[in-house]
PDB file of C-alpha atoms in Angstrom:
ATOM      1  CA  UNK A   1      88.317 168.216 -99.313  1.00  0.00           C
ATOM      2  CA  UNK A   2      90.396 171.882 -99.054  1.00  0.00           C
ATOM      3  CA  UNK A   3      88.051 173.775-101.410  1.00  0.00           C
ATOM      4  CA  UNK A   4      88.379 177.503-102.685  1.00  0.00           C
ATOM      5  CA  UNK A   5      85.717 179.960-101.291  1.00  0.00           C
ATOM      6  CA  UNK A   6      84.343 183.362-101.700  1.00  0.00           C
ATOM      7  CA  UNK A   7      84.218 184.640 -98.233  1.00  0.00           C
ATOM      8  CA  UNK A   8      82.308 187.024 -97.263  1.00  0.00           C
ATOM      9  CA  UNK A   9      81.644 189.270 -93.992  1.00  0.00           C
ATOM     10  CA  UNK A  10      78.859 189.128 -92.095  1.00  0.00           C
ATOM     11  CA  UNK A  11      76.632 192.618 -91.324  1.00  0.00           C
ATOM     12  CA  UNK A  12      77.612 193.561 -87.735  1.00  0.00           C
ATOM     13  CA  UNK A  13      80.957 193.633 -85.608  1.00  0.00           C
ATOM     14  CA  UNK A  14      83.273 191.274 -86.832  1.00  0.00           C
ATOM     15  CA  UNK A  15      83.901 187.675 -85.266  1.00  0.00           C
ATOM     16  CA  UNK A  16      87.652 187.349 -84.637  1.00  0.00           C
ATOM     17  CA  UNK A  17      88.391 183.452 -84.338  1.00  0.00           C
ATOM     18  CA  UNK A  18      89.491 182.469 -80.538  1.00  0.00           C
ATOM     19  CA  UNK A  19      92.898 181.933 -80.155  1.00  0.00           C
ATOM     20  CA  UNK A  20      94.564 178.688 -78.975  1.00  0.00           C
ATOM     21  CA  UNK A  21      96.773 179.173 -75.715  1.00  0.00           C
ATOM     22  CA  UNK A  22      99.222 181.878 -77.068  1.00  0.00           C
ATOM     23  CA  UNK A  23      99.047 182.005 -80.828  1.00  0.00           C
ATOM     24  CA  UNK A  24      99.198 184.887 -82.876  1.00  0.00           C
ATOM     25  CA  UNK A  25      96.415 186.108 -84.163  1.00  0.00           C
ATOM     26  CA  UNK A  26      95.884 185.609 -88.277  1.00  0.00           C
ATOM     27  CA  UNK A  27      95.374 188.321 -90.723  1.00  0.00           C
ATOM     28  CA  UNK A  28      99.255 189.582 -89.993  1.00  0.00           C
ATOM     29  CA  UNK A  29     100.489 192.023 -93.124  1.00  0.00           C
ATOM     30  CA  UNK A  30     101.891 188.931 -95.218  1.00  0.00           C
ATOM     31  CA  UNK A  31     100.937 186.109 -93.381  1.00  0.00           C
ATOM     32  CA  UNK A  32      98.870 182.964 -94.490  1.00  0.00           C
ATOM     33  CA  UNK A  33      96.308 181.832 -93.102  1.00  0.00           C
ATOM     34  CA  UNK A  34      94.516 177.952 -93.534  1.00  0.00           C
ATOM     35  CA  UNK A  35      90.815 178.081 -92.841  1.00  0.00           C
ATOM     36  CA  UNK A  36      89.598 174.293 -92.118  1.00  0.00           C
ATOM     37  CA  UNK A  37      85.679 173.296 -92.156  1.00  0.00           C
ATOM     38  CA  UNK A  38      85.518 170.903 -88.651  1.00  0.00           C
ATOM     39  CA  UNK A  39      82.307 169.034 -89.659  1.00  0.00           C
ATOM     40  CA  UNK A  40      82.842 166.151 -92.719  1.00  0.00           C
ATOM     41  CA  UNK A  41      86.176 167.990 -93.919  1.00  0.00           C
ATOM     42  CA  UNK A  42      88.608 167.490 -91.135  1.00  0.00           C
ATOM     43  CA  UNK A  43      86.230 165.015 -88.558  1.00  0.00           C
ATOM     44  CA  UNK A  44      84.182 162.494 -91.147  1.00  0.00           C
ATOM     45  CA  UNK A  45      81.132 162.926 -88.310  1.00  0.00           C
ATOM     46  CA  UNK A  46      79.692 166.564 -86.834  1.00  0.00           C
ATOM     47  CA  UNK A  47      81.219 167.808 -83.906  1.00  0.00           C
ATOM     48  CA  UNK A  48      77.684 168.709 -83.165  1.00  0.00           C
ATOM     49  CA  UNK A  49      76.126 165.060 -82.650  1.00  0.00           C
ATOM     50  CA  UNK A  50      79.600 162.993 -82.134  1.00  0.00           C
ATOM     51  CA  UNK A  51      79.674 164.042 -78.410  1.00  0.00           C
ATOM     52  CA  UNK A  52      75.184 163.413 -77.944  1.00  0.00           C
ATOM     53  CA  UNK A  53      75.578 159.337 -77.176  1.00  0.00           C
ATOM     54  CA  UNK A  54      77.906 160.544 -73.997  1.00  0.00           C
ATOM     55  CA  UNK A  55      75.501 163.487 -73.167  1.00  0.00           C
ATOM     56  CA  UNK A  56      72.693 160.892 -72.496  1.00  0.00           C
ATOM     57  CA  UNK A  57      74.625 158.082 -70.744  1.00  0.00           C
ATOM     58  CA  UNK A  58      75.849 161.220 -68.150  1.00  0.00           C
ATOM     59  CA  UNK A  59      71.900 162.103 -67.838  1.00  0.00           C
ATOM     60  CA  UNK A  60      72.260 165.532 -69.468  1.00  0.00           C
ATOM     61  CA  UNK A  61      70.135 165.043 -72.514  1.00  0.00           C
ATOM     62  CA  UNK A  62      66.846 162.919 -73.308  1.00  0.00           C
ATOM     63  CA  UNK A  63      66.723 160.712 -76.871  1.00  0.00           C
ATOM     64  CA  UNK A  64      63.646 162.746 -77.707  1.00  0.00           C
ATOM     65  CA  UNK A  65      65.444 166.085 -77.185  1.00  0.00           C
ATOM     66  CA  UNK A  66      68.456 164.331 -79.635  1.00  0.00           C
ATOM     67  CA  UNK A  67      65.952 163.396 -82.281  1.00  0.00           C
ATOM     68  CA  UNK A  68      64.292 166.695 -82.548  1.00  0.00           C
ATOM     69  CA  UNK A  69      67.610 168.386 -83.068  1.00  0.00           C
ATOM     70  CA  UNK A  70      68.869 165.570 -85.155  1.00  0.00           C
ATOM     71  CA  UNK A  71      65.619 165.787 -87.614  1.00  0.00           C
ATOM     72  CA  UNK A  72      65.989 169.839 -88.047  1.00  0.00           C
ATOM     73  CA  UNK A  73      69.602 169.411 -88.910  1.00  0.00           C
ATOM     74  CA  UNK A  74      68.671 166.730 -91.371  1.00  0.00           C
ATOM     75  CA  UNK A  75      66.055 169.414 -92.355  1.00  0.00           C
ATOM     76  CA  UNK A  76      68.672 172.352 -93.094  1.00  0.00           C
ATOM     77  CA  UNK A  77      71.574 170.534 -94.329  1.00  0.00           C
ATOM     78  CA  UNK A  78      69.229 168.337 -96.799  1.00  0.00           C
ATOM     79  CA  UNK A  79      67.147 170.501 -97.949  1.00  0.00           C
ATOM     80  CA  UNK A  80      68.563 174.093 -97.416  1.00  0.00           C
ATOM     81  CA  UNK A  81      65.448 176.193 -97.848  1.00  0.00           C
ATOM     82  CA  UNK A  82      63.744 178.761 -95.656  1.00  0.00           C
ATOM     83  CA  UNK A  83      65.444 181.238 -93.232  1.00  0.00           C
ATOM     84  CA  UNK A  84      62.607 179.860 -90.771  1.00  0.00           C
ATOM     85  CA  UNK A  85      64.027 176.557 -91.074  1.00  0.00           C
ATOM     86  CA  UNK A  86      67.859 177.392 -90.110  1.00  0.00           C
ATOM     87  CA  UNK A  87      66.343 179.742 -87.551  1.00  0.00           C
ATOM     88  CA  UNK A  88      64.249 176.543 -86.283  1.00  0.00           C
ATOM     89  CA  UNK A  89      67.441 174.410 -86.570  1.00  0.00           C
ATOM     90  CA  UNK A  90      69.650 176.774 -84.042  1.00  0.00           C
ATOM     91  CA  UNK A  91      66.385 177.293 -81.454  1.00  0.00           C
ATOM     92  CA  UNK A  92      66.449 173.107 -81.496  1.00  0.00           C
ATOM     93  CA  UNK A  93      69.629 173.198 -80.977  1.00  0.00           C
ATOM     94  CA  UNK A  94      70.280 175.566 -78.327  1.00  0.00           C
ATOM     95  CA  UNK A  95      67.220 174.258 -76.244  1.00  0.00           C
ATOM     96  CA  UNK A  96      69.092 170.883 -76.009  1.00  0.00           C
ATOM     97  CA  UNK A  97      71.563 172.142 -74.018  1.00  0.00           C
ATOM     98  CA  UNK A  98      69.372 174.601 -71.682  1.00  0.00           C
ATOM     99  CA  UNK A  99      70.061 173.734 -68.452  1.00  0.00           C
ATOM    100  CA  UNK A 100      73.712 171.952 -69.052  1.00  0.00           C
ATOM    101  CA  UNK A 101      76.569 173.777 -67.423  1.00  0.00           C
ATOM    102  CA  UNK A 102      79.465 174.381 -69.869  1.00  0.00           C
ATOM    103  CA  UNK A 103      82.034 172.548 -67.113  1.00  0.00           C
ATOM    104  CA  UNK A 104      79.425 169.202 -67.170  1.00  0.00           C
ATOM    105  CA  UNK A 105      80.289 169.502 -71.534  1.00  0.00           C
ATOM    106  CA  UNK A 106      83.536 170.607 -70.877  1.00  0.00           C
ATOM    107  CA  UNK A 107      83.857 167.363 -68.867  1.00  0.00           C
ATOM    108  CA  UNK A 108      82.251 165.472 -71.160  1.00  0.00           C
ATOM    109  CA  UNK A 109      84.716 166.555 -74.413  1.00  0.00           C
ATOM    110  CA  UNK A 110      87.703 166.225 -72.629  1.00  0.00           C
ATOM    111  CA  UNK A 111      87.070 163.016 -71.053  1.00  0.00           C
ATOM    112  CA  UNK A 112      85.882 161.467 -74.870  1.00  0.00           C
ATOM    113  CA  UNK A 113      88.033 163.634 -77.299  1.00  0.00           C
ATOM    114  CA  UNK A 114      90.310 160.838 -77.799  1.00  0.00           C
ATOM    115  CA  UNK A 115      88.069 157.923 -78.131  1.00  0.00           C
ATOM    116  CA  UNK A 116      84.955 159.496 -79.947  1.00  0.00           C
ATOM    117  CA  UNK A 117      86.888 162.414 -82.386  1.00  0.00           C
ATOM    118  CA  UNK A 118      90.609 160.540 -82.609  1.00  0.00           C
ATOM    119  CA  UNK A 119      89.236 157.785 -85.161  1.00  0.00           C
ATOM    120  CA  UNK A 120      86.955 159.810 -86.916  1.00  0.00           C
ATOM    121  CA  UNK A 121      89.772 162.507 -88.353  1.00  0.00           C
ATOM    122  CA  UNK A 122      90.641 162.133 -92.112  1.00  0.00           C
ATOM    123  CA  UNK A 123      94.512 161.236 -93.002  1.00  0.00           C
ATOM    124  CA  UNK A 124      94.425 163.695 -95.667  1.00  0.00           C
ATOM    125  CA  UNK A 125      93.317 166.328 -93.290  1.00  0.00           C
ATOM    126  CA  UNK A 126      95.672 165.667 -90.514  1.00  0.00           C
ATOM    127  CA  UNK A 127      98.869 165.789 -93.380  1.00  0.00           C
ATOM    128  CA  UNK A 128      97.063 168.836 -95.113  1.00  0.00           C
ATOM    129  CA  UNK A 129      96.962 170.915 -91.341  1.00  0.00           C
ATOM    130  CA  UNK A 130     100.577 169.170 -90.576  1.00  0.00           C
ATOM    131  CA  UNK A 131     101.968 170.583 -94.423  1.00  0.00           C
ATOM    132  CA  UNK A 132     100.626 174.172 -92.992  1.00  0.00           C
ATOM    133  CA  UNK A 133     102.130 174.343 -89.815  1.00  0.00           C
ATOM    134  CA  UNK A 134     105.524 172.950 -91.614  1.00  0.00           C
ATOM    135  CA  UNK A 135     105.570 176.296 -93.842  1.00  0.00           C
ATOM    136  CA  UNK A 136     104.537 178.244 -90.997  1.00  0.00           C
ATOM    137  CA  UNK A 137     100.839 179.294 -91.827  1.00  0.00           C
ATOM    138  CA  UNK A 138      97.947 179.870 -89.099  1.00  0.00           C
ATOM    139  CA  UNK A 139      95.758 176.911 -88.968  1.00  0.00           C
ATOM    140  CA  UNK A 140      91.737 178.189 -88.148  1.00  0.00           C
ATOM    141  CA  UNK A 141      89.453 175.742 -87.588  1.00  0.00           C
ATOM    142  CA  UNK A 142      85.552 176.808 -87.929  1.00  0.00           C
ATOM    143  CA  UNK A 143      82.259 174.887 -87.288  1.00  0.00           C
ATOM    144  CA  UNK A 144      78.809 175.392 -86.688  1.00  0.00           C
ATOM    145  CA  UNK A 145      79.324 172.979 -83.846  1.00  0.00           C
ATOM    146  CA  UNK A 146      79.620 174.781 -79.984  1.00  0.00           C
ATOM    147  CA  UNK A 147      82.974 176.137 -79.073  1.00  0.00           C
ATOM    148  CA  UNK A 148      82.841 174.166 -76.134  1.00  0.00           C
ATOM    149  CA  UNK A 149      83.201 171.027 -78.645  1.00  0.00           C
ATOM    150  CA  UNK A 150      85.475 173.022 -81.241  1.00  0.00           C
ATOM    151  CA  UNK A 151      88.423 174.698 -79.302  1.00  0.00           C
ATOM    152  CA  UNK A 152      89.551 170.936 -78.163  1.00  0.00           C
ATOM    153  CA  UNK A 153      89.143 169.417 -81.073  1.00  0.00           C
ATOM    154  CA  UNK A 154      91.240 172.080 -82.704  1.00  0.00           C
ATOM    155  CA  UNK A 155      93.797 172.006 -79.828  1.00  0.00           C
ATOM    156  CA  UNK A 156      94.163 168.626 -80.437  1.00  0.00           C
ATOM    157  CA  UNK A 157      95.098 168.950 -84.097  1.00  0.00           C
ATOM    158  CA  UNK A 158      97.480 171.719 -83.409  1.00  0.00           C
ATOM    159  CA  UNK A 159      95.236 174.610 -84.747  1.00  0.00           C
ATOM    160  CA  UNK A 160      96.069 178.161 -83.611  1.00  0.00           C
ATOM    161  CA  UNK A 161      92.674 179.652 -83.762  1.00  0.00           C
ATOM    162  CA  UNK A 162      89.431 178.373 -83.887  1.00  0.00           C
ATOM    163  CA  UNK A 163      85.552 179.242 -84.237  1.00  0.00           C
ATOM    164  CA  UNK A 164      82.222 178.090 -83.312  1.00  0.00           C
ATOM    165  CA  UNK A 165      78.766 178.627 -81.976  1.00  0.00           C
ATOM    166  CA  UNK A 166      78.635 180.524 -78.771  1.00  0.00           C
ATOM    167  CA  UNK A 167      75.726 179.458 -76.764  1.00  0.00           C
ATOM    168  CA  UNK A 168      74.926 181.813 -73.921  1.00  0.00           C
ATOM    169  CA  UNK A 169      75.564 180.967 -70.188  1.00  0.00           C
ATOM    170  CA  UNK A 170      73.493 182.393 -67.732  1.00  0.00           C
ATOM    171  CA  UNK A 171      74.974 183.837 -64.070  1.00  0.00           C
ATOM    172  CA  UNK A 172      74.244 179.866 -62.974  1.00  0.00           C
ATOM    173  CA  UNK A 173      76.533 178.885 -65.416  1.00  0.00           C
ATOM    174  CA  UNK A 174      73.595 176.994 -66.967  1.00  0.00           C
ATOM    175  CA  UNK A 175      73.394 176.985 -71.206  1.00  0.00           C
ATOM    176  CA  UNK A 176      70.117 179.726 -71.323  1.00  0.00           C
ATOM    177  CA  UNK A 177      69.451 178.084 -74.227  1.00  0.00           C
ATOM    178  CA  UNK A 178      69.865 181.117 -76.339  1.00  0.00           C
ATOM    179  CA  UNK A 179      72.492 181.415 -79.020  1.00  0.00           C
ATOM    180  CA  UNK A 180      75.242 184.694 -79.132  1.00  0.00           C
ATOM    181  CA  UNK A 181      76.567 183.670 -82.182  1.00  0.00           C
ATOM    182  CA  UNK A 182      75.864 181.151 -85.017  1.00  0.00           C
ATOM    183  CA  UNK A 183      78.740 180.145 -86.840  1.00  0.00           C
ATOM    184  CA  UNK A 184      77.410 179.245 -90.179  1.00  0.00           C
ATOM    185  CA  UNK A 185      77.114 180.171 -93.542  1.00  0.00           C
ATOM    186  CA  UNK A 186      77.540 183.729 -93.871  1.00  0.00           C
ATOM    187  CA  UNK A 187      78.829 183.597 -90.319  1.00  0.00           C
ATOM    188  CA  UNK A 188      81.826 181.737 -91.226  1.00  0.00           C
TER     189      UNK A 188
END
């Protein structure tokens, strides 16, 4: 599960994670820092599609829309190929939630966290983030999946700082459908 990794930045300004309520930031002279994949490392589900069953009962996504995005991730995360296809992926995936207002998902997280994301968290993960925060390290939790979904998950496991896709909002306060910031790969 907790796996060494060469980490990279990405070209471009750099992507400080979000901080939960009033942590302290990580990357302190001689602090330590636990970096925590959300997606099949901490939650055995993605963050992404664990939330998509409530979505359509509340009328703010279609099953076709969920199937298109559900066979491009399939696509990238099987068979990890083509820039196109990643680039295909995200577009899918931020066109599902054009027209969604980040308070109707807001809504929609808070009032499932416990039942949809509570049974799905690993043991091991929940004692590995508990160990941290017992020696007094930063826990950061990253996924690919929207921040809207990430910050209370990782709230909710006592992270300090967290990161994850940033979908744009229009002056509505609609999803434009666009994506800010992917965080994947290289972006993590």
């Amino acid at each position: 599960m907790c796996q060494n990794a060469h980490v990279t930045t990405p070209p471009g300004p750099a992507r400080i994670p979000h901080r939960i309520g009033g942590a302290t930031p990580a990357g302190t002279a001689g602090e330590v820092a636990a970096f925590f994949d959300l997606d099949h490392t901490i939650i055995a589900t993605s963050a992404s599609f664990a939330f998509n069953a409530e979505f359509i009962r509340n009328g703010m996504m279609s099953r076709r829309t969920l199937a298109k995005t559900a066979v491009a991730k399939l696509a990238v995360e099987v068979v990890p190929s083509e820039v196109g296809d990643t680039q295909r992926a995200m577009d899918l995936a931020g066109n599902a939630v054009r027209g969604m207002t980040r308070a109707e998902v807001q809504r929609v997280v808070d009032e499932t966290l416990e039942e949809i994301i509570t049974p799905k968290v690993f043991t091991e993960a929940k004692e590995l983030i508990a160990d941290h925060r017992r020696a007094g390290h930063s826990v950061v939790v990253l996924s690919a999946a929207a921040s809207e979904m990430v910050q209370p998950i990782a709230r909710m496991l006592g992270a300090d700082q967290f990161r994850g896709t940033e979908l744009e909002v229009g002056p509505d306060g609609q999803y434009t459908g666009a994506i800010s910031f992917y965080c994947w790969a290289d972006g993590k």
